[in-house]
Every structure is written in C-alpha cells, then in structure tokens.
C-alpha cells in the first residue's frame, strides 16, 4: 500500500501542534523538514464550534504560541498584528485579551507561514497500528486515514483534544434536537430564526452561557432556559495569586506533588477554568434578565440546582425530566432543542487508549516530557498534548503552557531520536 514516510507526524492542527511546529522550525530544523501535521478539517480554526464574533479569550495575548519561549520569534501574536496592519488598532483597544476570532486568525496565519513543517488538510485519522522490525521491536507507527491513505512515522504527536462529553441521558434524542457546544456555531444555522423555539441550555459555565446569549439574540421569538446543577452562575476565580498556578514553571511543582495534593489543586482550581464565567458575561446576562422582568418580556430563565435525570422524544418535542437537588422532587420541562454546554470527558481519549493497548501498554501514562510510557520493546515514541491534566496540571489543555511545553517536547524527542537511531528498514511489517 502506498504511504508517506516521515520522522514526525502530528495529528491535529490546533494551537498545541502549531506551537510544536514553530518550536521544531526554530530549534530542530532537520526534524521540522521531515514533519507532517494532519488536520481533519479543510482549514485552521480555533474553538470552531464556539467561534462567535463577540467572544473573547480569557488569557493574555502574550501567552501565544511562542512568546514565553522565544519573545523574538517572528511567529508571535504581536508580529502577526504587525504583518496584517492591525497593531495600532489592537494597542488602542487597550486589552490583554483578544477576541477569540482574532486568535483564530492568528493561528491560521502561523499555519500559512510555516516554512518547513507541512500541513495536510481534510485528512481524518481513523487508526494507529504499531509496526515491528525483524527483532519484534515496535519502531514505527502506521497511521491510517478515512480516505484510505496512511502515514508511517517514528514519532507520533497527538494533539486533537479530548473526547466530547454527551451525558448518557441525552443519547436517545434525535440528532437535530441536541447540539453540543463543539458544533454550535454551524448547527445553530439549521434552526429557523423566525420560529418561537423553546431552547434549553444545559450547563453553568462559560460555553453554556455563551450559547444562551447567542441563542437569545439569534432567535428573537425564542424562550431560553438554562438548567444547571449549581446554585447559580459564578465568576471565574481569576486573582493574580491563583493565576500563578498557570505559569509553565508550575508544571514542575504539580508533577512532583503527591496524588492527594494534585487532587486538591485540581479541585480548588476548578472555578479558574471550568465552572466559572467571565465577569462581563455575568453582568450582560443579569442585566438582560433584569430588563426582561422590568418590561414584562422576559425570555431568559434560570433553573438552578436541578439535574437532568432523563431526556426523551415525545413526538416532535423533547421531554426533560428534572430532579430537584434540594428536595428530590421531579418536574418535566418540554422544549424543541437542547444545547449542551457539558464540555469534554476528563479521561484519556479512546483513541489514545487503543493506541497504548496495541503497543502492549496497560494504563495510559506519560513522563514529565509528555512522552507516552511504553514497554521496552517499543522504540517508536508518542507524545500527548492537552490530555495530561491529572499529572501536569489544569493548564495542560490551555494556551498558557504551549510555548514552553513545545520546547520540552522538542528537547526530549531529539534525545529520543539520538538514542534510538537505527538504519531505516527496507521493508515494513504488515505491508
């Protein structure tokens, strides 16, 4: 079977692998020249499902793909603004947090201007097979794609993100009646804006609130109800003291900590990223609810301290069974469409579990440099980006650590290549 043969294959052209691509070009150009990134979509877009024009990032523009590693890099966010003639405008905006759309444009600009690392679009990865040499050592990965093609590599980097979390209660709903936040931006266009929809948003964090506000504006005849387990919406915990826990240097502190201390850190930092909202979003929502009460045209409702115990189709309606966490009583809520702000599964993605099992590994773990721990008979390397929160801290899936993490991975893979360099086999197992 025809295939590409590269030193390094990175799956996913998101911020993590783009930061790695720049680090390779600046620190290891000989590897960069033999590196391929594959992306399942036909372009680079950040947070594709929630790319709403008014949404802003929660992190400083200085936490781009390179600045914390190499402030002089031509791939910085500042240099991007200069290149597209928008630096004056951004400076005049007076904000450290760019619009999400602008970060997305920056990432696409970086992808377009890479000099050595190649990016192939519209290639969806469907499987990974370990390849063994004549001594039975796994020295290559064979990665297959939906179009029937495959790529063979010595080093595999997985940066495609975590699995989407859709609670089991919603599994039986018709697809057109349930939209996860990762699909919201384009699937909301399927709904008629003139229809008086009954929309229910499940969740109480930033993505859920953004979908609620977007739906409220997009569908002027709709009623929008937010259902959450908490007592109400809360602001992000964003003090300068807690923000120090997002420093790249804190990864070492977290990684050395005992398991019980790691658990405490993750619990206490939950509101810094997962269960809070930006203060501006909170204020905007509350003021709109207040005006609705004042004018008697309230279209937003908050249902707090309720679990969704069941969701079923009843004809053309969705019937939700809500369970009151305070009393244990149940009530029914009917709607036309459910928007899920339920985030991502916290466990290791199934794709990674299957890969590890195929190479003879048990539990999926990584070392400090993000390299998958594999048996001694495996000389091929695999690095995991964005799924190591339990060992590397809550910033692992965020922009904050990307620049420095890329340097750590490049340094480790260079050492690994040096230690395992062998003559390329003339034949591949399984061909």
Short mmCIF file of C-alpha atoms in Angstrom, two decimals:
data_model
loop_
_atom_site.label_atom_id
_atom_site.label_comp_id
_atom_site.label_asym_id
_atom_site.label_seq_id
_atom_site.Cartn_x
_atom_site.Cartn_y
_atom_site.Cartn_z
CA UNK A 1 0.00 0.00 0.00
CA UNK A 2 1.33 3.46 -0.84
CA UNK A 3 2.17 5.61 2.14
CA UNK A 4 4.07 8.69 3.29
CA UNK A 5 7.11 8.06 5.48
CA UNK A 6 8.08 10.88 7.87
CA UNK A 7 10.07 11.27 11.05
CA UNK A 8 7.29 13.04 12.94
CA UNK A 9 3.54 13.02 12.40
CA UNK A 10 1.33 15.34 14.45
CA UNK A 11 -2.43 14.74 14.49
CA UNK A 12 -4.48 17.93 14.74
CA UNK A 13 -3.56 21.45 13.57
CA UNK A 14 -4.71 23.16 16.74
CA UNK A 15 -2.66 25.53 18.93
CA UNK A 16 -0.67 22.71 20.57
CA UNK A 17 0.72 21.23 17.38
CA UNK A 18 1.18 24.62 15.73
CA UNK A 19 3.28 25.70 18.72
CA UNK A 20 5.24 22.47 18.33
CA UNK A 21 5.72 23.13 14.60
CA UNK A 22 7.19 26.57 15.29
CA UNK A 23 9.45 25.15 18.02
CA UNK A 24 10.68 22.49 15.60
CA UNK A 25 11.45 25.08 12.91
CA UNK A 26 13.33 27.27 15.38
CA UNK A 27 15.07 24.58 17.47
CA UNK A 28 15.29 21.45 15.28
CA UNK A 29 15.02 22.39 11.60
CA UNK A 30 16.31 18.97 10.48
CA UNK A 31 13.29 17.33 12.13
CA UNK A 32 10.92 20.09 11.01
CA UNK A 33 11.83 19.35 7.40
CA UNK A 34 10.53 15.81 7.87
CA UNK A 35 7.42 16.67 9.91
CA UNK A 36 3.81 16.45 8.80
CA UNK A 37 0.71 17.79 10.58
CA UNK A 38 -2.65 16.34 9.55
CA UNK A 39 -5.92 18.16 10.18
CA UNK A 40 -9.38 16.65 9.70
CA UNK A 41 -10.94 19.95 8.60
CA UNK A 42 -10.01 21.93 5.50
CA UNK A 43 -8.66 24.93 7.43
CA UNK A 44 -7.31 26.04 10.80
CA UNK A 45 -9.98 27.45 13.12
CA UNK A 46 -9.69 27.83 16.88
CA UNK A 47 -12.62 26.60 19.01
CA UNK A 48 -14.57 26.05 15.83
CA UNK A 49 -17.91 25.32 17.44
CA UNK A 50 -17.89 28.42 19.64
CA UNK A 51 -16.26 30.93 17.31
CA UNK A 52 -18.80 33.65 17.98
CA UNK A 53 -17.73 37.15 16.86
CA UNK A 54 -18.14 38.83 20.25
CA UNK A 55 -16.38 36.21 22.41
CA UNK A 56 -13.01 36.97 23.96
CA UNK A 57 -10.16 34.81 25.17
CA UNK A 58 -9.59 34.61 28.92
CA UNK A 59 -5.79 34.64 28.62
CA UNK A 60 -3.26 37.32 27.73
CA UNK A 61 -2.14 37.74 24.14
CA UNK A 62 1.42 37.23 25.44
CA UNK A 63 0.52 33.58 26.01
CA UNK A 64 0.65 32.93 22.30
CA UNK A 65 2.44 30.07 20.56
CA UNK A 66 5.97 31.39 21.12
CA UNK A 67 6.48 34.46 23.31
CA UNK A 68 7.07 32.73 26.67
CA UNK A 69 9.69 30.56 24.96
CA UNK A 70 11.16 32.99 22.43
CA UNK A 71 9.99 36.62 22.66
CA UNK A 72 11.96 37.41 19.48
CA UNK A 73 10.12 34.86 17.33
CA UNK A 74 8.57 36.06 14.09
CA UNK A 75 5.54 33.88 14.91
CA UNK A 76 4.38 35.97 17.87
CA UNK A 77 0.88 37.41 18.10
CA UNK A 78 2.38 40.92 18.04
CA UNK A 79 4.24 40.21 14.81
CA UNK A 80 1.04 38.76 13.32
CA UNK A 81 -0.79 42.02 14.12
CA UNK A 82 2.07 43.98 12.55
CA UNK A 83 2.03 41.79 9.43
CA UNK A 84 -1.70 42.29 8.87
CA UNK A 85 -1.56 46.04 9.64
CA UNK A 86 -3.70 45.89 12.77
CA UNK A 87 -1.16 46.53 15.53
CA UNK A 88 -2.22 50.16 16.09
CA UNK A 89 -5.86 49.15 16.42
CA UNK A 90 -5.09 46.41 18.94
CA UNK A 91 -2.90 48.69 21.03
CA UNK A 92 -5.68 51.29 21.04
CA UNK A 93 -8.18 48.64 22.17
CA UNK A 94 -6.32 48.58 25.49
CA UNK A 95 -6.95 44.90 26.23
CA UNK A 96 -4.72 41.99 27.11
CA UNK A 97 -7.38 39.52 25.97
CA UNK A 98 -8.02 39.38 22.21
CA UNK A 99 -11.27 38.39 20.62
CA UNK A 100 -11.46 34.67 20.01
CA UNK A 101 -11.85 35.34 16.29
CA UNK A 102 -8.54 37.22 16.25
CA UNK A 103 -6.70 34.34 17.92
CA UNK A 104 -8.20 32.00 15.34
CA UNK A 105 -6.93 34.25 12.53
CA UNK A 106 -3.51 34.33 14.19
CA UNK A 107 -3.33 30.52 14.29
CA UNK A 108 -4.31 30.30 10.61
CA UNK A 109 -1.63 32.89 9.80
CA UNK A 110 1.02 30.83 11.60
CA UNK A 111 -0.07 27.68 9.75
CA UNK A 112 0.17 29.50 6.43
CA UNK A 113 3.65 30.88 7.12
CA UNK A 114 5.42 27.73 8.32
CA UNK A 115 8.46 27.22 6.13
CA UNK A 116 9.37 23.58 6.72
CA UNK A 117 6.61 21.75 8.55
CA UNK A 118 3.93 20.58 6.13
CA UNK A 119 0.21 20.61 6.93
CA UNK A 120 -2.25 18.36 5.11
CA UNK A 121 -5.93 19.28 5.46
CA UNK A 122 -9.11 17.20 5.18
CA UNK A 123 -7.38 14.08 6.48
CA UNK A 124 -9.24 12.41 9.34
CA UNK A 125 -7.24 9.92 11.38
CA UNK A 126 -9.09 6.64 12.00
CA UNK A 127 -6.48 4.33 13.46
CA UNK A 128 -2.89 3.67 14.52
CA UNK A 129 -1.03 0.39 14.12
CA UNK A 130 2.41 -0.34 15.65
CA UNK A 131 4.95 -1.69 13.15
CA UNK A 132 7.65 -4.12 14.29
CA UNK A 133 11.09 -4.81 12.88
CA UNK A 134 12.63 -8.28 12.45
CA UNK A 135 13.50 -8.38 16.16
CA UNK A 136 9.92 -7.62 17.18
CA UNK A 137 10.69 -4.08 18.27
CA UNK A 138 7.95 -1.50 17.55
CA UNK A 139 9.96 1.12 15.68
CA UNK A 140 7.27 2.85 13.62
CA UNK A 141 3.62 3.83 13.76
CA UNK A 142 1.32 3.33 10.78
CA UNK A 143 -1.46 5.90 10.91
CA UNK A 144 -4.49 5.33 8.68
CA UNK A 145 -6.96 7.91 7.41
CA UNK A 146 -10.59 7.95 6.33
CA UNK A 147 -9.62 8.36 2.67
CA UNK A 148 -7.70 5.06 2.74
CA UNK A 149 -4.26 6.64 2.87
CA UNK A 150 -1.71 6.12 5.61
CA UNK A 151 1.44 7.70 7.02
CA UNK A 152 4.34 5.85 8.66
CA UNK A 153 6.35 7.73 11.30
CA UNK A 154 8.92 7.26 14.06
CA UNK A 155 7.39 9.88 16.34
CA UNK A 156 3.66 10.46 16.75
CA UNK A 157 2.23 13.54 18.48
CA UNK A 158 -1.45 13.52 19.34
CA UNK A 159 -2.94 16.98 19.79
CA UNK A 160 -6.51 16.52 18.64
CA UNK A 161 -8.07 17.22 22.05
CA UNK A 162 -10.31 15.28 24.38
CA UNK A 163 -13.48 13.33 23.65
CA UNK A 164 -16.72 15.31 23.68
CA UNK A 165 -18.85 14.68 26.78
CA UNK A 166 -22.50 13.99 25.99
CA UNK A 167 -24.24 12.71 29.14
CA UNK A 168 -25.95 9.35 28.71
CA UNK A 169 -29.35 10.89 29.42
CA UNK A 170 -29.27 12.64 26.03
CA UNK A 171 -28.09 9.70 23.94
CA UNK A 172 -31.60 8.79 22.78
CA UNK A 173 -32.57 12.20 21.42
CA UNK A 174 -32.89 12.83 17.69
CA UNK A 175 -29.72 14.43 16.41
CA UNK A 176 -31.48 17.54 15.17
CA UNK A 177 -32.79 18.16 18.69
CA UNK A 178 -29.47 18.25 20.55
CA UNK A 179 -26.42 20.42 19.83
CA UNK A 180 -23.14 20.19 21.74
CA UNK A 181 -21.11 23.37 22.14
CA UNK A 182 -18.41 21.97 19.84
CA UNK A 183 -20.92 22.14 16.96
CA UNK A 184 -22.96 25.17 17.95
CA UNK A 185 -21.56 27.78 15.55
CA UNK A 186 -22.73 25.98 12.40
CA UNK A 187 -25.57 23.80 13.66
CA UNK A 188 -27.47 26.76 15.08
CA UNK A 189 -27.82 27.91 11.48
CA UNK A 190 -30.09 24.89 10.88
CA UNK A 191 -32.78 26.49 13.09
CA UNK A 192 -35.32 28.93 11.67
CA UNK A 193 -34.73 32.33 13.34
CA UNK A 194 -38.41 33.32 12.98
CA UNK A 195 -39.77 30.31 14.88
CA UNK A 196 -40.70 30.68 18.59
CA UNK A 197 -38.32 27.92 19.68
CA UNK A 198 -38.20 26.63 23.24
CA UNK A 199 -34.48 26.28 23.85
CA UNK A 200 -32.89 24.64 26.89
CA UNK A 201 -29.21 25.11 27.65
CA UNK A 202 -27.67 22.50 29.97
CA UNK A 203 -24.63 23.62 31.94
CA UNK A 204 -23.47 26.54 34.06
CA UNK A 205 -20.07 27.55 32.74
CA UNK A 206 -18.77 29.93 30.06
CA UNK A 207 -19.64 27.85 26.98
CA UNK A 208 -23.19 27.27 28.20
CA UNK A 209 -23.64 30.96 28.97
CA UNK A 210 -22.29 31.97 25.56
CA UNK A 211 -24.73 29.62 23.82
CA UNK A 212 -27.57 31.01 25.94
CA UNK A 213 -26.72 34.59 24.98
CA UNK A 214 -26.17 33.72 21.33
CA UNK A 215 -29.48 31.84 21.09
CA UNK A 216 -31.29 34.69 22.84
CA UNK A 217 -30.02 37.14 20.23
CA UNK A 218 -30.18 34.86 17.19
CA UNK A 219 -33.78 33.73 17.80
CA UNK A 220 -35.83 36.77 18.88
CA UNK A 221 -39.05 34.76 19.25
CA UNK A 222 -37.47 32.03 21.38
CA UNK A 223 -37.60 31.38 25.10
CA UNK A 224 -34.24 30.31 26.51
CA UNK A 225 -33.95 28.31 29.73
CA UNK A 226 -30.66 27.47 31.40
CA UNK A 227 -30.60 24.34 33.58
CA UNK A 228 -27.68 23.87 35.95
CA UNK A 229 -26.69 21.75 38.95
CA UNK A 230 -25.14 24.68 40.85
CA UNK A 231 -26.87 27.31 42.94
CA UNK A 232 -26.28 29.91 40.24
CA UNK A 233 -23.75 31.33 37.84
CA UNK A 234 -20.36 32.26 39.28
CA UNK A 235 -17.45 34.35 38.09
CA UNK A 236 -14.10 32.80 37.25
CA UNK A 237 -11.62 32.69 40.08
CA UNK A 238 -9.03 34.94 38.48
CA UNK A 239 -6.90 36.53 41.17
CA UNK A 240 -3.26 37.16 40.39
CA UNK A 241 -2.37 34.64 43.11
CA UNK A 242 -4.28 31.77 41.52
CA UNK A 243 -3.10 32.80 38.06
CA UNK A 244 0.45 31.95 39.13
CA UNK A 245 -0.66 28.31 39.01
CA UNK A 246 -0.92 28.70 35.22
CA UNK A 247 2.76 29.55 34.86
CA UNK A 248 4.66 26.99 32.75
CA UNK A 249 7.07 26.68 35.69
CA UNK A 250 4.22 25.44 37.90
CA UNK A 251 4.02 22.24 35.83
CA UNK A 252 7.13 21.00 37.65
CA UNK A 253 5.57 21.78 41.02
CA UNK A 254 2.36 19.97 40.12
CA UNK A 255 4.13 16.98 38.58
CA UNK A 256 6.25 16.45 41.72
CA UNK A 257 3.25 16.71 44.06
CA UNK A 258 1.73 13.70 45.77
CA UNK A 259 -1.52 12.35 44.27
CA UNK A 260 -3.67 13.76 47.10
CA UNK A 261 -2.11 17.21 46.64
CA UNK A 262 -2.73 17.06 42.89
CA UNK A 263 -6.38 16.22 43.55
CA UNK A 264 -6.68 19.19 45.91
CA UNK A 265 -5.09 21.55 43.40
CA UNK A 266 -7.41 20.43 40.61
CA UNK A 267 -10.49 20.72 42.84
CA UNK A 268 -9.61 24.19 44.09
CA UNK A 269 -8.74 25.44 40.61
CA UNK A 270 -11.95 24.15 39.02
CA UNK A 271 -13.51 27.61 39.03
CA UNK A 272 -10.48 29.13 37.34
CA UNK A 273 -11.34 27.37 34.08
CA UNK A 274 -14.33 25.03 34.11
CA UNK A 275 -17.19 26.16 36.31
CA UNK A 276 -17.00 29.94 36.12
CA UNK A 277 -17.92 32.76 33.75
CA UNK A 278 -16.18 35.94 32.67
CA UNK A 279 -17.49 38.86 34.78
CA UNK A 280 -18.60 40.71 31.64
CA UNK A 281 -20.74 37.74 30.58
CA UNK A 282 -22.34 37.54 34.03
CA UNK A 283 -23.16 41.24 34.03
CA UNK A 284 -24.56 41.11 30.49
CA UNK A 285 -26.87 38.19 31.28
CA UNK A 286 -28.11 39.62 34.57
CA UNK A 287 -28.89 42.99 33.05
CA UNK A 288 -30.88 41.36 30.25
CA UNK A 289 -32.86 39.26 32.72
CA UNK A 290 -33.49 42.39 34.81
CA UNK A 291 -34.76 44.30 31.77
CA UNK A 292 -36.99 41.38 30.84
CA UNK A 293 -38.60 41.47 34.26
CA UNK A 294 -38.91 45.26 34.06
CA UNK A 295 -40.62 45.25 30.66
CA UNK A 296 -42.62 42.06 31.14
CA UNK A 297 -40.95 40.45 28.11
CA UNK A 298 -38.64 38.03 29.86
CA UNK A 299 -37.28 35.35 27.51
CA UNK A 300 -34.42 34.06 29.67
CA UNK A 301 -34.99 31.78 32.64
CA UNK A 302 -32.55 30.13 35.06
CA UNK A 303 -33.34 26.76 36.64
CA UNK A 304 -30.76 26.16 39.38
CA UNK A 305 -29.90 23.11 41.48
CA UNK A 306 -31.57 20.65 39.12
CA UNK A 307 -30.17 17.54 37.45
CA UNK A 308 -31.44 16.32 34.09
CA UNK A 309 -32.49 12.80 35.10
CA UNK A 310 -33.88 11.79 31.69
CA UNK A 311 -34.39 13.12 28.19
CA UNK A 312 -36.73 11.52 25.66
CA UNK A 313 -38.50 12.32 22.42
CA UNK A 314 -42.27 12.71 22.67
CA UNK A 315 -43.43 13.24 19.13
CA UNK A 316 -41.71 16.41 17.93
CA UNK A 317 -40.93 17.55 21.46
CA UNK A 318 -38.06 16.86 23.82
CA UNK A 319 -39.31 15.93 27.27
CA UNK A 320 -36.73 16.56 30.01
CA UNK A 321 -37.18 15.10 33.47
CA UNK A 322 -35.55 17.39 36.01
CA UNK A 323 -34.66 16.29 39.54
CA UNK A 324 -34.52 18.94 42.28
CA UNK A 325 -31.25 18.52 44.20
CA UNK A 326 -32.78 20.26 47.22
CA UNK A 327 -35.96 18.22 47.65
CA UNK A 328 -35.59 15.18 45.39
CA UNK A 329 -38.82 16.10 43.61
CA UNK A 330 -39.13 15.76 39.83
CA UNK A 331 -40.64 18.05 37.23
CA UNK A 332 -40.98 17.99 33.47
CA UNK A 333 -39.60 20.59 31.10
CA UNK A 334 -40.51 20.42 27.39
CA UNK A 335 -38.53 22.07 24.64
CA UNK A 336 -37.68 21.95 20.94
CA UNK A 337 -33.89 21.83 21.13
CA UNK A 338 -31.25 21.18 23.79
CA UNK A 339 -27.87 22.94 23.77
CA UNK A 340 -25.23 21.04 25.72
CA UNK A 341 -22.54 23.02 27.50
CA UNK A 342 -21.25 19.82 29.07
CA UNK A 343 -17.65 20.09 27.95
CA UNK A 344 -15.29 17.21 27.44
CA UNK A 345 -14.64 13.83 29.01
CA UNK A 346 -11.90 14.05 31.63
CA UNK A 347 -10.47 10.65 30.91
CA UNK A 348 -7.90 9.72 28.30
CA UNK A 349 -9.44 9.74 24.79
CA UNK A 350 -10.46 6.33 23.48
CA UNK A 351 -8.13 6.76 20.51
CA UNK A 352 -5.13 7.04 22.85
CA UNK A 353 -6.25 4.07 24.94
CA UNK A 354 -6.48 1.92 21.81
CA UNK A 355 -3.04 3.03 20.65
CA UNK A 356 -1.43 2.24 24.01
CA UNK A 357 -3.09 -1.16 24.16
CA UNK A 358 -1.92 -2.03 20.64
CA UNK A 359 1.69 -1.33 21.70
CA UNK A 360 1.42 -3.51 24.80
CA UNK A 361 0.98 -0.74 27.38
CA UNK A 362 -1.50 -1.00 30.22
CA UNK A 363 -2.59 2.21 31.91
CA UNK A 364 -2.05 5.33 29.80
CA UNK A 365 0.59 7.50 31.48
CA UNK A 366 3.19 10.00 30.28
CA UNK A 367 6.53 11.13 31.64
CA UNK A 368 7.34 14.72 32.60
CA UNK A 369 8.14 15.50 28.94
CA UNK A 370 4.69 14.30 27.79
CA UNK A 371 6.00 11.11 26.20
CA UNK A 372 3.71 8.10 26.48
CA UNK A 373 5.19 5.44 28.75
CA UNK A 374 5.54 2.33 26.58
CA UNK A 375 7.14 -1.10 27.09
CA UNK A 376 10.91 -1.55 26.47
CA UNK A 377 10.24 -3.32 23.17
CA UNK A 378 8.82 -0.07 21.73
CA UNK A 379 11.37 2.37 20.31
CA UNK A 380 8.81 4.49 18.48
CA UNK A 381 7.70 7.50 20.52
CA UNK A 382 4.28 9.04 21.10
CA UNK A 383 3.63 12.39 22.79
CA UNK A 384 0.27 13.51 24.18
CA UNK A 385 -0.75 17.17 24.21
CA UNK A 386 -3.72 18.61 26.08
CA UNK A 387 -4.90 15.45 27.88
CA UNK A 388 -2.47 15.31 30.82
CA UNK A 389 -4.30 17.45 33.35
CA UNK A 390 -4.08 14.82 36.12
CA UNK A 391 -0.27 14.76 36.00
CA UNK A 392 0.68 18.19 34.58
CA UNK A 393 -1.99 20.49 35.97
CA UNK A 394 -5.11 22.35 34.93
CA UNK A 395 -3.27 24.49 32.36
CA UNK A 396 -2.42 21.44 30.25
CA UNK A 397 -5.25 21.99 27.77
CA UNK A 398 -4.87 25.78 27.68
CA UNK A 399 -2.76 28.29 25.75
CA UNK A 400 -0.75 29.23 28.86
CA UNK A 401 1.86 26.45 28.65
CA UNK A 402 2.06 25.79 24.91
CA UNK A 403 5.22 27.73 24.09
CA UNK A 404 7.33 26.21 26.87
CA UNK A 405 5.81 22.74 26.54
CA UNK A 406 6.78 22.68 22.87
CA UNK A 407 10.41 23.29 23.76
CA UNK A 408 10.30 20.50 26.34
CA UNK A 409 8.86 18.06 23.80
CA UNK A 410 11.38 19.03 21.12
CA UNK A 411 14.28 18.59 23.54
CA UNK A 412 13.01 15.17 24.60
CA UNK A 413 12.30 13.90 21.08
CA UNK A 414 15.77 14.93 19.92
CA UNK A 415 17.27 12.92 22.77
CA UNK A 416 14.99 10.01 21.98
CA UNK A 417 15.89 10.08 18.28
CA UNK A 418 19.57 10.10 19.12
CA UNK A 419 19.20 7.14 21.48
CA UNK A 420 17.11 5.04 19.10
CA UNK A 421 18.57 5.97 15.72
CA UNK A 422 18.81 2.88 13.55
CA UNK A 423 19.01 2.31 9.85
CA UNK A 424 15.57 2.71 8.28
CA UNK A 425 14.17 -0.73 7.44
CA UNK A 426 13.78 -1.61 3.79
CA UNK A 427 10.52 -3.39 4.44
CA UNK A 428 7.75 -2.58 6.89
CA UNK A 429 5.98 -5.19 8.90
CA UNK A 430 2.39 -5.71 7.80
CA UNK A 431 2.90 -4.43 4.24
#
